[in-house]
Amino acid sequence: MRSRRPAAVGRHDFGPFSPDNVGFVLLTCPTDVPPSATTSPALPTETSALADRIEDLLPQTQCTKCGYPACRPYAEAIAEGRAGHNQCPPGGAEGIARLAQLLGKPVIPLNPVHGVEQPRLLAVIDEQVCIGCTLCIQACPVDAIVGAAKQMHTVVDDLCTGCELCVAPCPVDCIALVEATPGRSGWQAWSQQQADAARARHDWRNTRLKRDKQENDDRLAAKAAAKLKEVEAAAAGTPEEQAELARKKAIIQAAMERARLKKLEATQEQDRS
């Protein structure tokens, strides 16, 4: 882990946030995200309720260091007895103690397999080196990075959870991690208000990504259906033209069937999870 801030990069003071600035619409994401966006429908009611209480005690950095893709899956794994309550480095010793009290279990040390407790980190992008690839934006679980393709990116300091997930995807190694809370770690470096805000942004991001994917799938399906109608309506004179139309029709129908099966498999997988 790099500990120095890149040269020629300063912290950003964006001043008052404007609703007209699309980069900061992220700050006003909905907090009433449907439970289905973050909760596994397969959990029994009692287990799901326990997972809710566990999730409330997690710092919501969404760092995946616990071995799960986000804080909610980790909470569900604890509730089901599939994971220990000492796998969250950002929560640190205090986080383990909170979970132990809720679960009626002993306070145990943080499992070193998942990392160490340390001051909260802040991602800093060297804007002189950034090539605008958007890979860090795609990797950030809480929409804390602002930018566009082939344009300079920057981290909104107040939104960064220090998850470190943006560092590895960067192809030009222009992201450094600096200590944001020297001398303070775990819950001493992270407030409940910050955790709640990060959770809301993460949940909204998941909802947005699912919505965008569905809209894109619908557009592709409509385009394929329109193309099929066009092919079916086309008049073919010679045997060669008729064969070509039949070939095009078969290709489109096959593509539509693959899309239908893929959507069905995704729905079934979601129902099983």
Coordinates of C-alpha atoms in Angstrom, one line a residue:
M1 CA 0.0 0.0 0.0
R2 CA 1.3 3.4 -0.9
S3 CA 1.2 6.0 1.8
R4 CA 2.3 9.2 0.1
R5 CA 0.0 11.5 -1.8
P6 CA 0.9 11.9 -5.4
A7 CA 2.8 15.1 -6.2
A8 CA 0.9 18.1 -7.5
V9 CA -2.4 16.7 -6.2
G10 CA -4.4 18.6 -3.6
R11 CA -7.6 17.9 -1.7
H12 CA -10.7 19.2 -3.3
D13 CA -13.0 21.6 -1.7
F14 CA -16.1 21.5 -3.9
G15 CA -17.9 24.1 -1.8
P16 CA -21.7 24.0 -1.7
F17 CA -23.3 21.2 -3.7
S18 CA -25.6 22.2 -6.5
P19 CA -28.5 20.0 -7.6
D20 CA -27.6 21.1 -11.2
N21 CA -24.2 19.5 -10.9
V22 CA -24.6 15.9 -12.1
G23 CA -21.5 14.9 -10.4
F24 CA -23.0 15.5 -7.0
V25 CA -26.5 14.0 -7.6
L26 CA -24.8 11.0 -5.9
L27 CA -25.0 12.9 -2.6
T28 CA -28.8 13.0 -2.8
C29 CA -29.4 9.3 -3.7
P30 CA -32.7 7.9 -2.4
T31 CA -32.5 6.3 1.1
D32 CA -35.8 4.3 0.6
V33 CA -34.2 1.6 -1.6
P34 CA -36.4 -1.5 -1.8
P35 CA -35.3 -4.3 0.5
S36 CA -35.1 -6.6 -2.5
A37 CA -32.2 -4.6 -3.8
T38 CA -30.0 -5.6 -0.9
T39 CA -31.6 -8.5 0.9
S40 CA -31.6 -12.2 -0.1
P41 CA -35.3 -13.3 -0.5
A42 CA -34.3 -16.8 0.5
L43 CA -33.5 -16.0 4.1
P44 CA -36.1 -17.1 6.8
T45 CA -37.8 -14.2 8.5
E46 CA -36.0 -14.7 11.8
T47 CA -32.6 -15.0 10.1
S48 CA -33.3 -12.0 7.9
A49 CA -34.2 -9.9 11.0
L50 CA -30.9 -10.9 12.7
A51 CA -29.0 -10.1 9.5
D52 CA -30.6 -6.6 9.6
R53 CA -29.4 -6.0 13.1
I54 CA -25.9 -7.3 12.2
E55 CA -25.8 -5.1 9.1
D56 CA -26.6 -2.1 11.2
L57 CA -23.5 -2.7 13.3
L58 CA -21.1 -2.9 10.3
P59 CA -19.2 0.1 9.1
Q60 CA -20.6 -0.1 5.5
T61 CA -17.3 0.5 3.8
Q62 CA -18.2 -2.3 1.3
C63 CA -14.5 -3.2 1.1
T64 CA -15.0 -7.0 0.6
K65 CA -12.1 -7.7 3.0
C66 CA -14.5 -10.0 5.1
G67 CA -14.5 -12.3 2.1
Y68 CA -18.0 -11.3 0.9
P69 CA -19.0 -8.9 -1.9
A70 CA -20.5 -6.4 0.4
C71 CA -21.5 -5.7 4.0
R72 CA -25.0 -7.2 3.6
P73 CA -23.9 -10.6 2.4
Y74 CA -21.4 -10.8 5.3
A75 CA -24.2 -9.9 7.7
E76 CA -26.3 -12.7 6.2
A77 CA -23.4 -15.2 6.5
I78 CA -23.0 -14.3 10.2
A79 CA -26.7 -14.7 10.8
E80 CA -26.7 -18.1 9.2
G81 CA -23.6 -19.2 11.0
R82 CA -21.4 -19.4 7.9
A83 CA -19.0 -16.6 8.9
G84 CA -17.3 -15.5 12.0
H85 CA -18.0 -12.1 13.7
N86 CA -14.3 -11.2 13.5
Q87 CA -13.8 -10.7 9.8
C88 CA -14.2 -7.0 9.4
P89 CA -11.0 -4.9 9.6
P90 CA -12.7 -1.5 9.1
G91 CA -14.9 -2.2 12.2
G92 CA -11.8 -3.3 14.2
A93 CA -11.9 -4.4 17.8
E94 CA -14.8 -2.2 18.7
G95 CA -16.8 -3.7 15.8
I96 CA -16.1 -7.2 16.9
A97 CA -17.2 -6.3 20.4
R98 CA -20.5 -4.8 19.1
L99 CA -21.2 -8.0 17.1
A100 CA -20.3 -10.2 20.0
Q101 CA -22.7 -8.4 22.3
L102 CA -25.5 -8.8 19.8
L103 CA -24.8 -12.4 19.1
G104 CA -24.0 -13.5 22.7
K105 CA -20.6 -14.6 21.7
P106 CA -17.1 -13.9 23.1
V107 CA -15.0 -11.0 22.0
I108 CA -12.2 -12.5 19.9
P109 CA -9.3 -10.9 18.0
L110 CA -9.7 -9.8 14.4
N111 CA -8.9 -12.7 12.0
P112 CA -5.6 -11.7 10.4
V113 CA -6.6 -13.5 7.2
H114 CA -8.9 -10.6 6.5
G115 CA -6.5 -7.8 7.3
V116 CA -5.5 -5.6 10.2
E117 CA -7.2 -2.7 11.9
Q118 CA -5.7 0.6 10.7
P119 CA -6.6 4.3 10.3
R120 CA -9.2 4.9 7.6
L121 CA -7.7 5.4 4.2
L122 CA -8.5 8.0 1.5
A123 CA -8.0 7.4 -2.2
V124 CA -6.3 10.2 -4.1
I125 CA -6.0 10.3 -7.9
D126 CA -3.1 11.9 -9.5
E127 CA -5.0 13.9 -12.1
Q128 CA -1.9 14.6 -14.2
V129 CA -1.5 10.9 -14.8
C130 CA -5.2 9.8 -15.0
I131 CA -6.3 8.7 -18.5
G132 CA -10.0 8.7 -17.8
C133 CA -10.5 5.0 -18.3
T134 CA -13.4 4.9 -15.8
L135 CA -12.3 1.6 -14.3
C136 CA -12.0 3.1 -10.8
I137 CA -15.5 4.6 -11.1
Q138 CA -16.8 1.2 -12.0
A139 CA -15.0 -0.4 -9.0
C140 CA -16.1 2.2 -6.4
P141 CA -18.9 0.6 -4.4
V142 CA -20.3 3.9 -3.1
D143 CA -20.0 6.2 -6.1
A144 CA -17.3 8.3 -4.5
I145 CA -15.4 9.0 -7.7
V146 CA -16.5 11.6 -10.2
G147 CA -15.5 11.7 -13.9
A148 CA -16.3 10.6 -17.4
A149 CA -14.7 8.6 -20.1
K150 CA -11.4 10.2 -21.3
Q151 CA -11.8 12.9 -18.8
M152 CA -10.0 13.5 -15.5
H153 CA -11.4 11.6 -12.5
T154 CA -11.3 12.8 -8.9
V155 CA -12.4 11.4 -5.5
V156 CA -14.9 13.2 -3.4
D157 CA -13.1 13.0 -0.1
D158 CA -16.2 13.0 2.1
L159 CA -17.7 10.1 0.3
C160 CA -14.6 7.8 0.1
T161 CA -14.8 4.8 2.5
G162 CA -11.2 3.8 2.0
C163 CA -12.2 0.4 0.6
E164 CA -9.1 0.3 -1.7
L165 CA -11.1 -1.4 -4.5
C166 CA -10.3 1.4 -6.9
V167 CA -6.5 0.9 -6.8
A168 CA -6.0 -2.5 -8.5
P169 CA -8.1 -1.8 -11.6
C170 CA -6.1 1.4 -12.5
P171 CA -4.0 0.7 -15.5
V172 CA -1.6 3.6 -15.0
D173 CA -1.1 3.3 -11.2
C174 CA -2.3 6.8 -10.5
I175 CA -4.3 6.2 -7.3
A176 CA -2.6 6.4 -3.9
L177 CA -4.0 5.7 -0.4
V178 CA -3.3 8.1 2.4
E179 CA -4.3 8.0 6.0
A180 CA -7.4 10.1 6.6
T181 CA -7.6 9.6 10.3
P182 CA -4.0 9.3 11.7
G183 CA -4.0 7.7 15.2
R184 CA -7.7 6.7 14.9
S185 CA -8.9 3.3 13.6
G186 CA -12.1 1.2 13.6
W187 CA -15.2 3.0 14.8
Q188 CA -13.0 5.8 16.2
A189 CA -12.2 6.7 12.6
W190 CA -15.7 6.3 11.2
S191 CA -19.1 7.6 12.5
Q192 CA -22.5 6.0 12.4
Q193 CA -23.7 8.8 10.2
Q194 CA -20.9 8.1 7.7
A195 CA -21.7 4.4 7.7
D196 CA -25.4 5.1 7.1
A197 CA -24.6 7.4 4.2
A198 CA -22.2 4.9 2.6
R199 CA -24.8 2.2 2.9
A200 CA -27.5 4.3 1.3
R201 CA -25.1 5.2 -1.6
H202 CA -24.1 1.5 -2.1
D203 CA -27.7 0.3 -2.1
W204 CA -28.8 3.0 -4.5
R205 CA -25.8 2.2 -6.8
N206 CA -26.9 -1.5 -6.9
T207 CA -30.5 -0.5 -7.7
R208 CA -29.3 1.9 -10.4
L209 CA -27.0 -0.8 -12.0
K210 CA -29.8 -3.3 -12.1
R211 CA -32.2 -0.7 -13.6
D212 CA -29.6 0.3 -16.2
K213 CA -29.0 -3.3 -17.2
Q214 CA -32.8 -4.0 -17.4
E215 CA -33.3 -0.9 -19.6
N216 CA -30.4 -2.0 -21.9
D217 CA -31.8 -5.5 -22.2
D218 CA -35.2 -4.1 -23.0
R219 CA -33.7 -1.8 -25.7
L220 CA -31.8 -4.7 -27.3
A221 CA -34.9 -6.9 -27.2
A222 CA -37.1 -4.2 -28.8
K223 CA -34.4 -3.6 -31.5
A224 CA -34.2 -7.4 -32.3
A225 CA -38.0 -7.6 -32.5
A226 CA -38.2 -4.7 -34.8
K227 CA -35.5 -6.1 -37.0
L228 CA -37.3 -9.5 -37.1
K229 CA -40.5 -7.8 -38.3
E230 CA -38.5 -5.9 -40.9
V231 CA -37.0 -9.2 -42.2
E232 CA -40.4 -10.9 -42.2
A233 CA -42.0 -8.1 -44.1
A234 CA -39.3 -7.9 -46.7
A235 CA -40.2 -9.3 -50.1
A236 CA -37.8 -11.8 -51.6
G237 CA -37.9 -12.6 -55.2
T238 CA -35.1 -15.0 -56.2
P239 CA -34.4 -18.2 -54.3
E240 CA -31.1 -16.7 -53.2
E241 CA -32.8 -13.7 -51.7
Q242 CA -35.3 -15.9 -50.0
A243 CA -32.5 -18.0 -48.5
E244 CA -30.7 -14.9 -47.3
L245 CA -33.9 -13.6 -45.6
A246 CA -34.4 -17.0 -43.9
R247 CA -30.8 -16.9 -42.7
K248 CA -31.2 -13.5 -41.2
K249 CA -34.5 -14.4 -39.6
A250 CA -32.9 -17.5 -38.0
I251 CA -30.0 -15.5 -36.6
I252 CA -32.3 -12.9 -35.0
Q253 CA -34.6 -15.6 -33.6
A254 CA -31.6 -17.4 -32.1
A255 CA -30.3 -14.2 -30.6
M256 CA -33.7 -13.5 -29.0
E257 CA -33.9 -17.0 -27.6
R258 CA -30.4 -16.7 -26.1
A259 CA -31.4 -13.4 -24.5
R260 CA -34.7 -15.0 -23.1
L261 CA -32.8 -17.9 -21.6
K262 CA -30.2 -15.7 -20.1
K263 CA -32.8 -13.5 -18.5
L264 CA -34.6 -16.6 -17.2
E265 CA -31.4 -18.0 -15.7
A266 CA -30.7 -14.7 -14.0
T267 CA -34.2 -14.6 -12.5
Q268 CA -33.8 -18.2 -11.2
E269 CA -30.4 -17.5 -9.8
Q270 CA -31.7 -14.5 -8.0
D271 CA -34.6 -16.6 -6.5
R272 CA -32.1 -19.1 -5.3
S273 CA -29.7 -16.6 -3.7

